[in-house]
Amino acid sequence: MNEKRFRYHREDFVPFPITMEHMDIEIRFFDAHVEAANTIALKALEPLTHIALDARDLEIRSVRFRPHGSPPQDARAVPYRLDEQQHKLLIVPPRPIPAGERFLVETESLCRPSDHLLEGIYKDVTPPGAPQQYMSQCQQWGFQRILPVIDDCRAKCTMTTTLEGDARYTHLISNGNISRRHNPDGVPVPVPGHPHRKRITYHNPVPMAPYLFIACAGTWDELVDFVTYPSGRTIRLEYLVPPGRRHDARLPMDILKDAVLWIYHNQGYEYPGETYRTICMTKSNYGGMENVGNTTIVTDAALVTDHSLDSHLLYTYAVIVHEFEHNQCGSETTMETPFDMWLNEAYTVDVERHYMADRFDPTFVRLQQVDALRNPLLGPLAIEDGGAAGAIVRQGFNDPDELVDSVTYVKGAEVIRMLRLMLGAKTFDAGIRLYFTRYKNGNANTDQFFQCFEDAAGVSLAAFKKKWLERPGYPKVTARTLYDAPSRTLTLTLRQDTAGDEEPFPVPVDVALVDHHGRDLEGTAATLVLTSREQTFRFADLPFPPAFASLNRDASFYGSFAEENRDDDTLALQALKDPNRFNRVEAFRTLTDRQRILQITSPGCAVSDAWLSLYGRILTDADLSSACKACMLRIDEQPLDRRYAAWFPELVRARDALMAAVNARYAADLTACFHELRPSLVSPASLQDGIEKRLLFSVLVDLIAVADTPEVHGMLLDAFQNARTATERCAALTALHRSSWPGRLALLEETYALWHRDVTGYANYLKVIASGRHPDVWSLVEREKERPGFDLTHPTLSRALLVTMAQNTRQIWTEDGIDWIRRHVIELASINAGIARRLLNTFQHVPRLKPEWRRRVCLALEDIVERVSEKTNPSIFGQAAAYLESCRRHTVLEA
Ligand SMILES: [Zn+2]
């Protein structure tokens, strides 16, 4: 079965017969192609009759063999064969090579960069009047698209890289330090006999994994700053930005300076290089990529402008510290194979999360993380519910890009978080320090990572690793509390439901008992670890009966949680009093969930008066933080009770009913709150305060817009026209676009004219278009695709329009919507696989859909499997086939 589903398995990553010691590379950039010459110093680890290098979509000009230590003129041409299927260059040496012998292989090759296959060297958007802009992306297997190489994370080696290109380029960039022997002034020198070309040589003295290689040629402006470590050592920070946009990098530069020192103080890591560069790229399938000293970040996240939404700004903070942390976790200590990729990412995300919690309110940050966990299209819980994926350490893959998903990044980070909770912060820190010391400048796999924590803690983590890493799924935990007055004891029973004879997860549950005044009862705060199917914990000798137990604080484990015997009154009390603010939000969301499920199971039933009254109290609570208030008042389409997670049309109707009930009762209070909030949206107090207030503003706009009256349209238009930030503008414009206001199409057209020249502004506009609720949303999206400035291969624009559309549940869960997804997955499979994969996620829910929807989605999936080539788009094909298989499995079980 595995052989059918995956192209690569762990067994494929056998020890090498050969190792790379050094590469001497020369790369020459031309208008439409790139030439490369490489001399690789190799060492045979076993006797060799042929040499295999990775090479993909390359034209090979020559291959020569040279004994170790002999001069270049001794190189002699040898036979070779390019295996296009396996992406290998097979070289026959002049004689069998014994184990231990060193030798050199010289190759000359050519690649033709694409403008949509964003791997290896590719064509990025060129600034006006400049020569062709070239970027590179080598993770995972991009290097083999540049020149023949051993393209494997374990093949770490030193390199000298010479880049040559048009003299008009402002920068020719590769890894390492500029060679003063070749470039005495530290800048490119003219190529003798070619006055319009120049060249520069870099020397990279630290062995580096091939996926971190960078070779780019482009035109940028430069913003330079410095950061000094407490030791007095200074590193130079460079931001390479599109011409004329230096100003937009000032805030990101400040964030970077802060992040470098924060990493030093919190991770004990000091960057060893002289220069750390951040390079703006327009097209990329990723937000950013660490390339040892040369981080590439997509321009709309790298720069902050008037068009930057708060979500962008938060992402900018996160991606800057994330990519910088990769210097340690990933570049210095590297995963062994793609199966260990989560090691590079999960800990790096964990560091990024701590930085965010230090720079913003920790509860706000945790609420955002939990939203990402529960995201119905891309979140790991939804992926797992679909049943086709979910194990962090995969069984196999068709394309390493598949590993770049929320299972690796979000579930992986949750697993790290749980490991810390269970071991305690001190032991966890000792384990991670051991890991970075033991594997410095080397590679490590998942077992070796855990061994470090076992050594630090003196306990076995075999069960934790097996259950959380190597199999899919999450625990579904239910709690029951019972207070016994005579013995003054509270009994807490935790139970986890597992499928069949599956072993239970080790689950850390953070708890405390809380009194009627909203204070924790002394000595009751604890991290309980549920290791079996059912366990009982006792809190004895309590001074008085607790008002409630605050359980699973800050979502302490990855999974779903419910309390069996918690009545609405106790939840209401918790929503008002729990000192853990995350759990206040969660308590109110649980009450909302109960109303939502009533609307699903008995459509049209009255919304509870008690819930509405509590809603009103929260709306007018002056002491609640804006972020908590926003998260409590926001009525999601997603239920907490995951049994209903795939009931899409019903969830949309339930949300409409709840929002209508809120609007009917509180229209005046919502409007008052809105007017009171508006002057403070650009908070003079702090960035954090401004972001939180704007989050609340967006929630209020949605609730007020339910009324859809001329007065409301007037309010929204005023909010749009007088907005001072992009977040306000987009919230008001989205609400207007969804309303019946007659001027909406004209306003959208005006907005297009104003915003489309800036990539961030354009993306914001496209998101508004794709969030429409009128039937014309389909023709509007189609029209945007046809506009001359739009490009389906442009990841930022494509994502803004198409992924937003896929998240428009109201429209997608219709016959038209399902057909739209089907067509776009097929259309994008070969030109933008990253977006196609995300759109296809819509169908991951297929086994859990109601029969009529399941039938429609199955037909769409069958058509995708039929029309997407397994050979050229194995990852899309494999994903669709896996959904079909999981659907069939489910149908058989049901029958
Ligand atoms: Zn990363």
PDB file of C-alpha atoms in Angstrom, residues 17-23 39-53 63-70 78 91-106 150:
ATOM      1  CA  PRO A  17      28.876   5.480  -0.519  1.00  0.00           C
ATOM      2  CA  ILE A  18      30.632   8.813  -1.022  1.00  0.00           C
ATOM      3  CA  THR A  19      31.029  12.131   0.755  1.00  0.00           C
ATOM      4  CA  MET A  20      31.520  15.719  -0.465  1.00  0.00           C
ATOM      5  CA  GLU A  21      34.412  17.586   1.155  1.00  0.00           C
ATOM      6  CA  HIS A  22      34.434  20.843  -0.766  1.00  0.00           C
ATOM      7  CA  MET A  23      32.861  22.475  -3.808  1.00  0.00           C
ATOM      8  CA  THR A  39      34.592  21.032  -9.037  1.00  0.00           C
ATOM      9  CA  ILE A  40      33.569  18.695  -6.218  1.00  0.00           C
ATOM     10  CA  ALA A  41      36.172  17.184  -3.941  1.00  0.00           C
ATOM     11  CA  LEU A  42      34.824  13.730  -3.073  1.00  0.00           C
ATOM     12  CA  LYS A  43      35.897  10.840  -0.927  1.00  0.00           C
ATOM     13  CA  ALA A  44      34.829   7.246  -1.523  1.00  0.00           C
ATOM     14  CA  LEU A  45      33.465   5.579   1.626  1.00  0.00           C
ATOM     15  CA  GLU A  46      33.166   2.211  -0.107  1.00  0.00           C
ATOM     16  CA  PRO A  47      34.587   0.822  -3.365  1.00  0.00           C
ATOM     17  CA  LEU A  48      32.978   2.590  -6.336  1.00  0.00           C
ATOM     18  CA  THR A  49      32.438   1.583  -9.948  1.00  0.00           C
ATOM     19  CA  HIS A  50      30.240   4.589 -10.687  1.00  0.00           C
ATOM     20  CA  ILE A  51      29.424   7.917  -9.060  1.00  0.00           C
ATOM     21  CA  ALA A  52      25.843   9.156  -8.715  1.00  0.00           C
ATOM     22  CA  LEU A  53      25.084  12.874  -8.291  1.00  0.00           C
ATOM     23  CA  VAL A  63      31.971  15.712 -16.920  1.00  0.00           C
ATOM     24  CA  ARG A  64      35.635  15.241 -16.067  1.00  0.00           C
ATOM     25  CA  PHE A  65      37.500  13.167 -13.516  1.00  0.00           C
ATOM     26  CA  ARG A  66      40.692  14.235 -11.799  1.00  0.00           C
ATOM     27  CA  PRO A  67      42.830  12.410  -9.209  1.00  0.00           C
ATOM     28  CA  HIS A  68      43.243  14.115  -5.844  1.00  0.00           C
ATOM     29  CA  GLY A  69      46.148  16.572  -5.738  1.00  0.00           C
ATOM     30  CA  SER A  70      46.694  16.701  -9.511  1.00  0.00           C
ATOM     31  CA  VAL A  78      34.575  10.427 -18.597  1.00  0.00           C
ATOM     32  CA  ILE A  91      29.320   9.000 -13.921  1.00  0.00           C
ATOM     33  CA  VAL A  92      31.717   6.205 -14.818  1.00  0.00           C
ATOM     34  CA  PRO A  93      35.203   6.885 -13.419  1.00  0.00           C
ATOM     35  CA  PRO A  94      38.206   5.801 -15.515  1.00  0.00           C
ATOM     36  CA  ARG A  95      38.882   2.942 -13.080  1.00  0.00           C
ATOM     37  CA  PRO A  96      37.209   1.418  -9.995  1.00  0.00           C
ATOM     38  CA  ILE A  97      37.812   3.614  -6.952  1.00  0.00           C
ATOM     39  CA  PRO A  98      38.821   1.942  -3.693  1.00  0.00           C
ATOM     40  CA  ALA A  99      37.269   2.950  -0.377  1.00  0.00           C
ATOM     41  CA  GLY A 100      39.035   5.878   1.230  1.00  0.00           C
ATOM     42  CA  GLU A 101      40.329   7.432  -2.012  1.00  0.00           C
ATOM     43  CA  ARG A 102      39.883  11.161  -2.587  1.00  0.00           C
ATOM     44  CA  PHE A 103      39.211  12.510  -6.098  1.00  0.00           C
ATOM     45  CA  LEU A 104      37.635  15.405  -7.982  1.00  0.00           C
ATOM     46  CA  VAL A 105      34.678  15.524 -10.356  1.00  0.00           C
ATOM     47  CA  GLU A 106      34.296  18.551 -12.597  1.00  0.00           C
ATOM     48  CA  ILE A 150      24.791  15.316  -3.586  1.00  0.00           C
TER      49      ILE A 150
END
